[in-house]
């Protein structure tokens, strides 16, 4: 009996230690996933915040109505600010997504799948929105160039990275590189007849 106890005690200790290790591992995995999901929530929240909604409305009104920018008054400056604000939001999204990918060696875990599904529509929409708005800004004042090179490249990297995240051919097509050929672009904005700019809006109290 004593011999049996001497053998059983170490075995029992090993089992208890293994069980504790398993529990610790599960707790760590859940905590890690919770932290990653919180990062996902924050990245997505940037695209649906009140300030983002205002900028999206500013750019979307021009894009989907196919309306030109009035070079007089305040509109061009407001559009320029909204344009760069959205580029910077996508830059932060791309940076955060790269960190999430690096943590899991490039695999798409639950957190990344959730993030990609949440941001897909936003990214797909801006594949066309950014170049269209840039063209409108350029046309409204050719003496004031739009210097957005690095930010546009970052957005393109984000777009290209997302393409590999989906199997759906339609989603892949919507995330394809933008083309100036309106017959090949997937955006419906090209079906809308061009509209003239709205009357100039001037700061309150400014002389006409």
JSON list of C-alpha atoms in Angstrom, two decimals:
[
{"chain": "A", "resi": 1, "resn": "UNK", "atom": "CA", "xyz": [0.00, 0.00, 0.00]},
{"chain": "A", "resi": 2, "resn": "UNK", "atom": "CA", "xyz": [2.79, 2.37, 0.91]},
{"chain": "A", "resi": 3, "resn": "UNK", "atom": "CA", "xyz": [4.55, 1.59, -2.36]},
{"chain": "A", "resi": 4, "resn": "UNK", "atom": "CA", "xyz": [1.35, 2.32, -4.26]},
{"chain": "A", "resi": 5, "resn": "UNK", "atom": "CA", "xyz": [0.99, 5.67, -2.54]},
{"chain": "A", "resi": 6, "resn": "UNK", "atom": "CA", "xyz": [4.58, 6.57, -3.32]},
{"chain": "A", "resi": 7, "resn": "UNK", "atom": "CA", "xyz": [3.91, 5.91, -7.01]},
{"chain": "A", "resi": 8, "resn": "UNK", "atom": "CA", "xyz": [0.47, 7.52, -7.10]},
{"chain": "A", "resi": 9, "resn": "UNK", "atom": "CA", "xyz": [1.49, 10.75, -5.38]},
{"chain": "A", "resi": 10, "resn": "UNK", "atom": "CA", "xyz": [3.89, 11.95, -8.11]},
{"chain": "A", "resi": 11, "resn": "UNK", "atom": "CA", "xyz": [1.42, 10.90, -10.81]},
{"chain": "A", "resi": 12, "resn": "UNK", "atom": "CA", "xyz": [-1.35, 12.83, -9.10]},
{"chain": "A", "resi": 13, "resn": "UNK", "atom": "CA", "xyz": [0.90, 15.86, -8.81]},
{"chain": "A", "resi": 14, "resn": "UNK", "atom": "CA", "xyz": [1.71, 15.68, -12.52]},
{"chain": "A", "resi": 15, "resn": "UNK", "atom": "CA", "xyz": [-1.97, 15.46, -13.42]},
{"chain": "A", "resi": 16, "resn": "UNK", "atom": "CA", "xyz": [-2.79, 18.42, -11.19]},
{"chain": "A", "resi": 17, "resn": "UNK", "atom": "CA", "xyz": [0.06, 20.44, -12.67]},
{"chain": "A", "resi": 18, "resn": "UNK", "atom": "CA", "xyz": [-1.05, 19.59, -16.21]},
{"chain": "A", "resi": 19, "resn": "UNK", "atom": "CA", "xyz": [-4.64, 20.54, -15.41]},
{"chain": "A", "resi": 20, "resn": "UNK", "atom": "CA", "xyz": [-3.47, 23.85, -13.95]},
{"chain": "A", "resi": 21, "resn": "UNK", "atom": "CA", "xyz": [-1.40, 24.47, -17.08]},
{"chain": "A", "resi": 22, "resn": "UNK", "atom": "CA", "xyz": [-4.40, 23.78, -19.32]},
{"chain": "A", "resi": 23, "resn": "UNK", "atom": "CA", "xyz": [-6.62, 26.12, -17.30]},
{"chain": "A", "resi": 24, "resn": "UNK", "atom": "CA", "xyz": [-3.95, 28.83, -17.32]},
{"chain": "A", "resi": 25, "resn": "UNK", "atom": "CA", "xyz": [-3.55, 28.45, -21.09]},
{"chain": "A", "resi": 26, "resn": "UNK", "atom": "CA", "xyz": [-7.30, 28.72, -21.66]},
{"chain": "A", "resi": 27, "resn": "UNK", "atom": "CA", "xyz": [-7.54, 31.81, -19.46]},
{"chain": "A", "resi": 28, "resn": "UNK", "atom": "CA", "xyz": [-4.61, 33.40, -21.30]},
{"chain": "A", "resi": 29, "resn": "UNK", "atom": "CA", "xyz": [-6.15, 32.64, -24.70]},
{"chain": "A", "resi": 30, "resn": "UNK", "atom": "CA", "xyz": [-9.47, 34.12, -23.69]},
{"chain": "A", "resi": 31, "resn": "UNK", "atom": "CA", "xyz": [-7.82, 37.21, -22.26]},
{"chain": "A", "resi": 32, "resn": "UNK", "atom": "CA", "xyz": [-5.73, 37.64, -25.39]},
{"chain": "A", "resi": 33, "resn": "UNK", "atom": "CA", "xyz": [-8.78, 37.26, -27.64]},
{"chain": "A", "resi": 34, "resn": "UNK", "atom": "CA", "xyz": [-10.71, 39.76, -25.53]},
{"chain": "A", "resi": 35, "resn": "UNK", "atom": "CA", "xyz": [-7.85, 42.26, -25.88]},
{"chain": "A", "resi": 36, "resn": "UNK", "atom": "CA", "xyz": [-7.70, 41.72, -29.65]},
{"chain": "A", "resi": 37, "resn": "UNK", "atom": "CA", "xyz": [-11.45, 42.14, -30.00]},
{"chain": "A", "resi": 38, "resn": "UNK", "atom": "CA", "xyz": [-11.21, 45.41, -28.07]},
{"chain": "A", "resi": 39, "resn": "UNK", "atom": "CA", "xyz": [-8.61, 46.62, -30.59]},
{"chain": "A", "resi": 40, "resn": "UNK", "atom": "CA", "xyz": [-10.98, 45.61, -33.40]},
{"chain": "A", "resi": 41, "resn": "UNK", "atom": "CA", "xyz": [-13.80, 47.55, -31.77]},
{"chain": "A", "resi": 42, "resn": "UNK", "atom": "CA", "xyz": [-11.60, 50.65, -31.53]},
{"chain": "A", "resi": 43, "resn": "UNK", "atom": "CA", "xyz": [-10.41, 50.44, -35.14]},
{"chain": "A", "resi": 44, "resn": "UNK", "atom": "CA", "xyz": [-13.95, 50.05, -36.45]},
{"chain": "A", "resi": 45, "resn": "UNK", "atom": "CA", "xyz": [-15.25, 52.81, -34.18]},
{"chain": "A", "resi": 46, "resn": "UNK", "atom": "CA", "xyz": [-12.96, 55.32, -35.91]},
{"chain": "A", "resi": 47, "resn": "UNK", "atom": "CA", "xyz": [-14.84, 54.78, -39.16]},
{"chain": "A", "resi": 48, "resn": "UNK", "atom": "CA", "xyz": [-18.30, 55.27, -37.64]},
{"chain": "A", "resi": 49, "resn": "UNK", "atom": "CA", "xyz": [-17.63, 58.08, -35.19]},
{"chain": "A", "resi": 50, "resn": "UNK", "atom": "CA", "xyz": [-19.58, 61.35, -35.38]},
{"chain": "A", "resi": 51, "resn": "UNK", "atom": "CA", "xyz": [-16.62, 63.17, -36.92]},
{"chain": "A", "resi": 52, "resn": "UNK", "atom": "CA", "xyz": [-16.14, 60.39, -39.48]},
{"chain": "A", "resi": 53, "resn": "UNK", "atom": "CA", "xyz": [-19.84, 60.51, -40.35]},
{"chain": "A", "resi": 54, "resn": "UNK", "atom": "CA", "xyz": [-19.55, 64.23, -41.04]},
{"chain": "A", "resi": 55, "resn": "UNK", "atom": "CA", "xyz": [-16.50, 63.75, -43.27]},
{"chain": "A", "resi": 56, "resn": "UNK", "atom": "CA", "xyz": [-18.12, 60.80, -45.07]},
{"chain": "A", "resi": 57, "resn": "UNK", "atom": "CA", "xyz": [-21.20, 62.93, -45.75]},
{"chain": "A", "resi": 58, "resn": "UNK", "atom": "CA", "xyz": [-19.06, 65.75, -47.14]},
{"chain": "A", "resi": 59, "resn": "UNK", "atom": "CA", "xyz": [-17.23, 63.42, -49.53]},
{"chain": "A", "resi": 60, "resn": "UNK", "atom": "CA", "xyz": [-20.17, 61.14, -50.25]},
{"chain": "A", "resi": 61, "resn": "UNK", "atom": "CA", "xyz": [-22.43, 64.00, -51.33]},
{"chain": "A", "resi": 62, "resn": "UNK", "atom": "CA", "xyz": [-19.93, 64.99, -54.01]},
{"chain": "A", "resi": 63, "resn": "UNK", "atom": "CA", "xyz": [-19.14, 61.42, -55.01]},
{"chain": "A", "resi": 64, "resn": "UNK", "atom": "CA", "xyz": [-22.62, 59.96, -55.30]},
{"chain": "A", "resi": 65, "resn": "UNK", "atom": "CA", "xyz": [-24.24, 63.10, -56.72]},
{"chain": "A", "resi": 66, "resn": "UNK", "atom": "CA", "xyz": [-21.33, 63.50, -59.14]},
{"chain": "A", "resi": 67, "resn": "UNK", "atom": "CA", "xyz": [-21.23, 67.18, -58.28]},
{"chain": "A", "resi": 68, "resn": "UNK", "atom": "CA", "xyz": [-18.34, 69.55, -58.86]},
{"chain": "A", "resi": 69, "resn": "UNK", "atom": "CA", "xyz": [-16.66, 71.52, -56.07]},
{"chain": "A", "resi": 70, "resn": "UNK", "atom": "CA", "xyz": [-17.21, 75.26, -55.94]},
{"chain": "A", "resi": 71, "resn": "UNK", "atom": "CA", "xyz": [-13.72, 76.84, -55.84]},
{"chain": "A", "resi": 72, "resn": "UNK", "atom": "CA", "xyz": [-15.12, 79.97, -54.20]},
{"chain": "A", "resi": 73, "resn": "UNK", "atom": "CA", "xyz": [-16.17, 80.20, -50.59]},
{"chain": "A", "resi": 74, "resn": "UNK", "atom": "CA", "xyz": [-15.51, 77.52, -47.97]},
{"chain": "A", "resi": 75, "resn": "UNK", "atom": "CA", "xyz": [-16.47, 74.29, -49.74]},
{"chain": "A", "resi": 76, "resn": "UNK", "atom": "CA", "xyz": [-13.09, 73.39, -51.20]},
{"chain": "A", "resi": 77, "resn": "UNK", "atom": "CA", "xyz": [-11.32, 73.77, -47.86]},
{"chain": "A", "resi": 78, "resn": "UNK", "atom": "CA", "xyz": [-13.96, 71.65, -46.12]},
{"chain": "A", "resi": 79, "resn": "UNK", "atom": "CA", "xyz": [-13.68, 68.92, -48.74]},
{"chain": "A", "resi": 80, "resn": "UNK", "atom": "CA", "xyz": [-9.88, 68.96, -48.51]},
{"chain": "A", "resi": 81, "resn": "UNK", "atom": "CA", "xyz": [-10.03, 68.54, -44.72]},
{"chain": "A", "resi": 82, "resn": "UNK", "atom": "CA", "xyz": [-12.55, 65.69, -44.97]},
{"chain": "A", "resi": 83, "resn": "UNK", "atom": "CA", "xyz": [-10.48, 64.00, -47.70]},
{"chain": "A", "resi": 84, "resn": "UNK", "atom": "CA", "xyz": [-7.30, 63.88, -45.62]},
{"chain": "A", "resi": 85, "resn": "UNK", "atom": "CA", "xyz": [-9.18, 63.03, -42.41]},
{"chain": "A", "resi": 86, "resn": "UNK", "atom": "CA", "xyz": [-10.58, 59.89, -44.05]},
{"chain": "A", "resi": 87, "resn": "UNK", "atom": "CA", "xyz": [-7.19, 58.96, -45.51]},
{"chain": "A", "resi": 88, "resn": "UNK", "atom": "CA", "xyz": [-5.66, 59.23, -42.03]},
{"chain": "A", "resi": 89, "resn": "UNK", "atom": "CA", "xyz": [-8.42, 57.07, -40.53]},
{"chain": "A", "resi": 90, "resn": "UNK", "atom": "CA", "xyz": [-7.67, 54.32, -43.03]},
{"chain": "A", "resi": 91, "resn": "UNK", "atom": "CA", "xyz": [-3.96, 54.75, -42.31]},
{"chain": "A", "resi": 92, "resn": "UNK", "atom": "CA", "xyz": [-4.61, 54.05, -38.62]},
{"chain": "A", "resi": 93, "resn": "UNK", "atom": "CA", "xyz": [-6.80, 51.09, -39.56]},
{"chain": "A", "resi": 94, "resn": "UNK", "atom": "CA", "xyz": [-4.04, 49.65, -41.73]},
{"chain": "A", "resi": 95, "resn": "UNK", "atom": "CA", "xyz": [-1.44, 50.10, -38.99]},
{"chain": "A", "resi": 96, "resn": "UNK", "atom": "CA", "xyz": [-3.66, 48.44, -36.38]},
{"chain": "A", "resi": 97, "resn": "UNK", "atom": "CA", "xyz": [-4.56, 45.58, -38.70]},
{"chain": "A", "resi": 98, "resn": "UNK", "atom": "CA", "xyz": [-0.88, 44.91, -39.43]},
{"chain": "A", "resi": 99, "resn": "UNK", "atom": "CA", "xyz": [-0.18, 44.63, -35.70]},
{"chain": "A", "resi": 100, "resn": "UNK", "atom": "CA", "xyz": [-3.07, 42.17, -35.29]},
{"chain": "A", "resi": 101, "resn": "UNK", "atom": "CA", "xyz": [-1.75, 40.10, -38.20]},
{"chain": "A", "resi": 102, "resn": "UNK", "atom": "CA", "xyz": [1.80, 40.09, -36.86]},
{"chain": "A", "resi": 103, "resn": "UNK", "atom": "CA", "xyz": [0.65, 38.82, -33.46]},
{"chain": "A", "resi": 104, "resn": "UNK", "atom": "CA", "xyz": [-0.78, 35.66, -35.04]},
{"chain": "A", "resi": 105, "resn": "UNK", "atom": "CA", "xyz": [1.89, 35.20, -37.73]},
{"chain": "A", "resi": 106, "resn": "UNK", "atom": "CA", "xyz": [-0.36, 36.32, -40.57]},
{"chain": "A", "resi": 107, "resn": "UNK", "atom": "CA", "xyz": [-3.29, 34.03, -39.76]},
{"chain": "A", "resi": 108, "resn": "UNK", "atom": "CA", "xyz": [-6.81, 35.41, -39.78]},
{"chain": "A", "resi": 109, "resn": "UNK", "atom": "CA", "xyz": [-8.17, 34.52, -36.37]},
{"chain": "A", "resi": 110, "resn": "UNK", "atom": "CA", "xyz": [-11.62, 35.40, -35.00]},
{"chain": "A", "resi": 111, "resn": "UNK", "atom": "CA", "xyz": [-10.59, 39.00, -34.33]},
{"chain": "A", "resi": 112, "resn": "UNK", "atom": "CA", "xyz": [-9.20, 39.61, -37.81]},
{"chain": "A", "resi": 113, "resn": "UNK", "atom": "CA", "xyz": [-12.15, 37.97, -39.52]},
{"chain": "A", "resi": 114, "resn": "UNK", "atom": "CA", "xyz": [-14.48, 40.21, -37.54]},
{"chain": "A", "resi": 115, "resn": "UNK", "atom": "CA", "xyz": [-12.44, 43.32, -38.36]},
{"chain": "A", "resi": 116, "resn": "UNK", "atom": "CA", "xyz": [-12.28, 42.52, -42.07]},
{"chain": "A", "resi": 117, "resn": "UNK", "atom": "CA", "xyz": [-16.03, 41.94, -42.27]},
{"chain": "A", "resi": 118, "resn": "UNK", "atom": "CA", "xyz": [-16.72, 45.19, -40.41]},
{"chain": "A", "resi": 119, "resn": "UNK", "atom": "CA", "xyz": [-14.47, 47.40, -42.52]},
{"chain": "A", "resi": 120, "resn": "UNK", "atom": "CA", "xyz": [-15.03, 45.75, -45.91]},
{"chain": "A", "resi": 121, "resn": "UNK", "atom": "CA", "xyz": [-17.86, 48.04, -47.03]},
{"chain": "A", "resi": 122, "resn": "UNK", "atom": "CA", "xyz": [-15.99, 51.17, -45.92]},
{"chain": "A", "resi": 123, "resn": "UNK", "atom": "CA", "xyz": [-12.80, 50.24, -47.78]},
{"chain": "A", "resi": 124, "resn": "UNK", "atom": "CA", "xyz": [-14.65, 49.07, -50.90]},
{"chain": "A", "resi": 125, "resn": "UNK", "atom": "CA", "xyz": [-16.56, 52.36, -51.09]},
{"chain": "A", "resi": 126, "resn": "UNK", "atom": "CA", "xyz": [-13.43, 54.47, -50.87]},
{"chain": "A", "resi": 127, "resn": "UNK", "atom": "CA", "xyz": [-11.62, 52.55, -53.62]},
{"chain": "A", "resi": 128, "resn": "UNK", "atom": "CA", "xyz": [-13.52, 54.88, -55.95]},
{"chain": "A", "resi": 129, "resn": "UNK", "atom": "CA", "xyz": [-14.32, 57.77, -53.59]},
{"chain": "A", "resi": 130, "resn": "UNK", "atom": "CA", "xyz": [-10.72, 58.85, -53.01]},
{"chain": "A", "resi": 131, "resn": "UNK", "atom": "CA", "xyz": [-9.66, 59.17, -56.69]},
{"chain": "A", "resi": 132, "resn": "UNK", "atom": "CA", "xyz": [-12.96, 60.79, -57.67]},
{"chain": "A", "resi": 133, "resn": "UNK", "atom": "CA", "xyz": [-12.72, 63.38, -54.89]},
{"chain": "A", "resi": 134, "resn": "UNK", "atom": "CA", "xyz": [-9.07, 64.06, -55.69]},
{"chain": "A", "resi": 135, "resn": "UNK", "atom": "CA", "xyz": [-10.00, 64.71, -59.33]},
{"chain": "A", "resi": 136, "resn": "UNK", "atom": "CA", "xyz": [-12.73, 67.11, -58.23]},
{"chain": "A", "resi": 137, "resn": "UNK", "atom": "CA", "xyz": [-10.34, 68.94, -55.89]},
{"chain": "A", "resi": 138, "resn": "UNK", "atom": "CA", "xyz": [-7.79, 69.24, -58.69]},
{"chain": "A", "resi": 139, "resn": "UNK", "atom": "CA", "xyz": [-10.35, 70.49, -61.20]},
{"chain": "A", "resi": 140, "resn": "UNK", "atom": "CA", "xyz": [-11.63, 73.11, -58.76]},
{"chain": "A", "resi": 141, "resn": "UNK", "atom": "CA", "xyz": [-8.17, 74.70, -58.39]},
{"chain": "A", "resi": 142, "resn": "UNK", "atom": "CA", "xyz": [-5.26, 73.49, -60.49]},
{"chain": "A", "resi": 143, "resn": "UNK", "atom": "CA", "xyz": [-2.90, 75.90, -58.73]},
{"chain": "A", "resi": 144, "resn": "UNK", "atom": "CA", "xyz": [-3.42, 74.12, -55.39]},
{"chain": "A", "resi": 145, "resn": "UNK", "atom": "CA", "xyz": [-2.15, 70.57, -55.81]},
{"chain": "A", "resi": 146, "resn": "UNK", "atom": "CA", "xyz": [-3.30, 67.71, -53.60]},
{"chain": "A", "resi": 147, "resn": "UNK", "atom": "CA", "xyz": [-0.21, 66.13, -52.02]},
{"chain": "A", "resi": 148, "resn": "UNK", "atom": "CA", "xyz": [-1.50, 62.80, -50.77]},
{"chain": "A", "resi": 149, "resn": "UNK", "atom": "CA", "xyz": [1.00, 60.31, -52.19]},
{"chain": "A", "resi": 150, "resn": "UNK", "atom": "CA", "xyz": [2.07, 58.39, -49.06]},
{"chain": "A", "resi": 151, "resn": "UNK", "atom": "CA", "xyz": [-1.45, 58.26, -47.63]},
{"chain": "A", "resi": 152, "resn": "UNK", "atom": "CA", "xyz": [-2.97, 56.98, -50.87]},
{"chain": "A", "resi": 153, "resn": "UNK", "atom": "CA", "xyz": [-0.28, 54.28, -51.07]},
{"chain": "A", "resi": 154, "resn": "UNK", "atom": "CA", "xyz": [-1.13, 53.18, -47.53]},
{"chain": "A", "resi": 155, "resn": "UNK", "atom": "CA", "xyz": [-4.82, 52.93, -48.43]},
{"chain": "A", "resi": 156, "resn": "UNK", "atom": "CA", "xyz": [-3.92, 50.89, -51.49]},
{"chain": "A", "resi": 157, "resn": "UNK", "atom": "CA", "xyz": [-1.87, 48.52, -49.32]},
{"chain": "A", "resi": 158, "resn": "UNK", "atom": "CA", "xyz": [-4.88, 48.10, -47.02]},
{"chain": "A", "resi": 159, "resn": "UNK", "atom": "CA", "xyz": [-7.16, 47.44, -50.00]},
{"chain": "A", "resi": 160, "resn": "UNK", "atom": "CA", "xyz": [-4.79, 44.87, -51.50]},
{"chain": "A", "resi": 161, "resn": "UNK", "atom": "CA", "xyz": [-4.38, 43.11, -48.16]},
{"chain": "A", "resi": 162, "resn": "UNK", "atom": "CA", "xyz": [-8.14, 42.80, -47.74]},
{"chain": "A", "resi": 163, "resn": "UNK", "atom": "CA", "xyz": [-8.57, 41.22, -51.18]},
{"chain": "A", "resi": 164, "resn": "UNK", "atom": "CA", "xyz": [-6.93, 38.03, -49.90]},
{"chain": "A", "resi": 165, "resn": "UNK", "atom": "CA", "xyz": [-9.31, 37.91, -46.93]},
{"chain": "A", "resi": 166, "resn": "UNK", "atom": "CA", "xyz": [-12.41, 37.08, -48.96]},
{"chain": "A", "resi": 167, "resn": "UNK", "atom": "CA", "xyz": [-13.44, 34.19, -51.19]},
{"chain": "A", "resi": 168, "resn": "UNK", "atom": "CA", "xyz": [-16.51, 35.91, -52.63]},
{"chain": "A", "resi": 169, "resn": "UNK", "atom": "CA", "xyz": [-15.66, 36.99, -56.23]},
{"chain": "A", "resi": 170, "resn": "UNK", "atom": "CA", "xyz": [-17.93, 40.03, -55.97]},
{"chain": "A", "resi": 171, "resn": "UNK", "atom": "CA", "xyz": [-16.18, 41.27, -52.83]},
{"chain": "A", "resi": 172, "resn": "UNK", "atom": "CA", "xyz": [-12.78, 40.68, -54.41]},
{"chain": "A", "resi": 173, "resn": "UNK", "atom": "CA", "xyz": [-13.89, 42.66, -57.47]},
{"chain": "A", "resi": 174, "resn": "UNK", "atom": "CA", "xyz": [-15.10, 45.60, -55.37]},
{"chain": "A", "resi": 175, "resn": "UNK", "atom": "CA", "xyz": [-11.72, 45.68, -53.62]},
{"chain": "A", "resi": 176, "resn": "UNK", "atom": "CA", "xyz": [-9.84, 45.67, -56.91]},
{"chain": "A", "resi": 177, "resn": "UNK", "atom": "CA", "xyz": [-7.53, 48.53, -57.82]},
{"chain": "A", "resi": 178, "resn": "UNK", "atom": "CA", "xyz": [-9.38, 51.62, -59.06]},
{"chain": "A", "resi": 179, "resn": "UNK", "atom": "CA", "xyz": [-9.48, 52.26, -62.77]},
{"chain": "A", "resi": 180, "resn": "UNK", "atom": "CA", "xyz": [-10.22, 55.53, -64.52]},
{"chain": "A", "resi": 181, "resn": "UNK", "atom": "CA", "xyz": [-12.12, 53.53, -67.13]},
{"chain": "A", "resi": 182, "resn": "UNK", "atom": "CA", "xyz": [-15.70, 54.19, -66.01]},
{"chain": "A", "resi": 183, "resn": "UNK", "atom": "CA", "xyz": [-16.93, 51.15, -67.92]},
{"chain": "A", "resi": 184, "resn": "UNK", "atom": "CA", "xyz": [-14.74, 48.87, -65.78]},
{"chain": "A", "resi": 185, "resn": "UNK", "atom": "CA", "xyz": [-15.09, 50.62, -62.42]},
{"chain": "A", "resi": 186, "resn": "UNK", "atom": "CA", "xyz": [-17.54, 48.81, -60.13]},
{"chain": "A", "resi": 187, "resn": "UNK", "atom": "CA", "xyz": [-18.87, 52.02, -58.57]},
{"chain": "A", "resi": 188, "resn": "UNK", "atom": "CA", "xyz": [-22.39, 53.17, -59.51]},
{"chain": "A", "resi": 189, "resn": "UNK", "atom": "CA", "xyz": [-21.38, 56.83, -59.28]},
{"chain": "A", "resi": 190, "resn": "UNK", "atom": "CA", "xyz": [-20.41, 56.77, -62.94]},
{"chain": "A", "resi": 191, "resn": "UNK", "atom": "CA", "xyz": [-24.04, 56.23, -63.91]},
{"chain": "A", "resi": 192, "resn": "UNK", "atom": "CA", "xyz": [-25.02, 59.60, -62.39]},
{"chain": "A", "resi": 193, "resn": "UNK", "atom": "CA", "xyz": [-25.04, 62.66, -64.65]},
{"chain": "A", "resi": 194, "resn": "UNK", "atom": "CA", "xyz": [-22.54, 65.35, -63.66]},
{"chain": "A", "resi": 195, "resn": "UNK", "atom": "CA", "xyz": [-23.97, 68.28, -61.71]},
{"chain": "A", "resi": 196, "resn": "UNK", "atom": "CA", "xyz": [-22.69, 71.86, -61.35]},
{"chain": "A", "resi": 197, "resn": "UNK", "atom": "CA", "xyz": [-21.32, 73.10, -58.02]},
{"chain": "A", "resi": 198, "resn": "UNK", "atom": "CA", "xyz": [-23.58, 74.55, -55.37]},
{"chain": "A", "resi": 199, "resn": "UNK", "atom": "CA", "xyz": [-23.55, 78.33, -54.77]},
{"chain": "A", "resi": 200, "resn": "UNK", "atom": "CA", "xyz": [-20.50, 79.42, -52.80]},
{"chain": "A", "resi": 201, "resn": "UNK", "atom": "CA", "xyz": [-20.82, 79.25, -49.02]},
{"chain": "A", "resi": 202, "resn": "UNK", "atom": "CA", "xyz": [-18.89, 81.99, -47.26]},
{"chain": "A", "resi": 203, "resn": "UNK", "atom": "CA", "xyz": [-17.90, 82.32, -43.59]},
{"chain": "A", "resi": 204, "resn": "UNK", "atom": "CA", "xyz": [-20.45, 84.20, -41.50]},
{"chain": "A", "resi": 205, "resn": "UNK", "atom": "CA", "xyz": [-19.81, 87.93, -41.72]},
{"chain": "A", "resi": 206, "resn": "UNK", "atom": "CA", "xyz": [-17.48, 87.67, -44.72]},
{"chain": "A", "resi": 207, "resn": "UNK", "atom": "CA", "xyz": [-17.93, 90.26, -47.46]},
{"chain": "A", "resi": 208, "resn": "UNK", "atom": "CA", "xyz": [-19.27, 89.08, -50.80]}
]
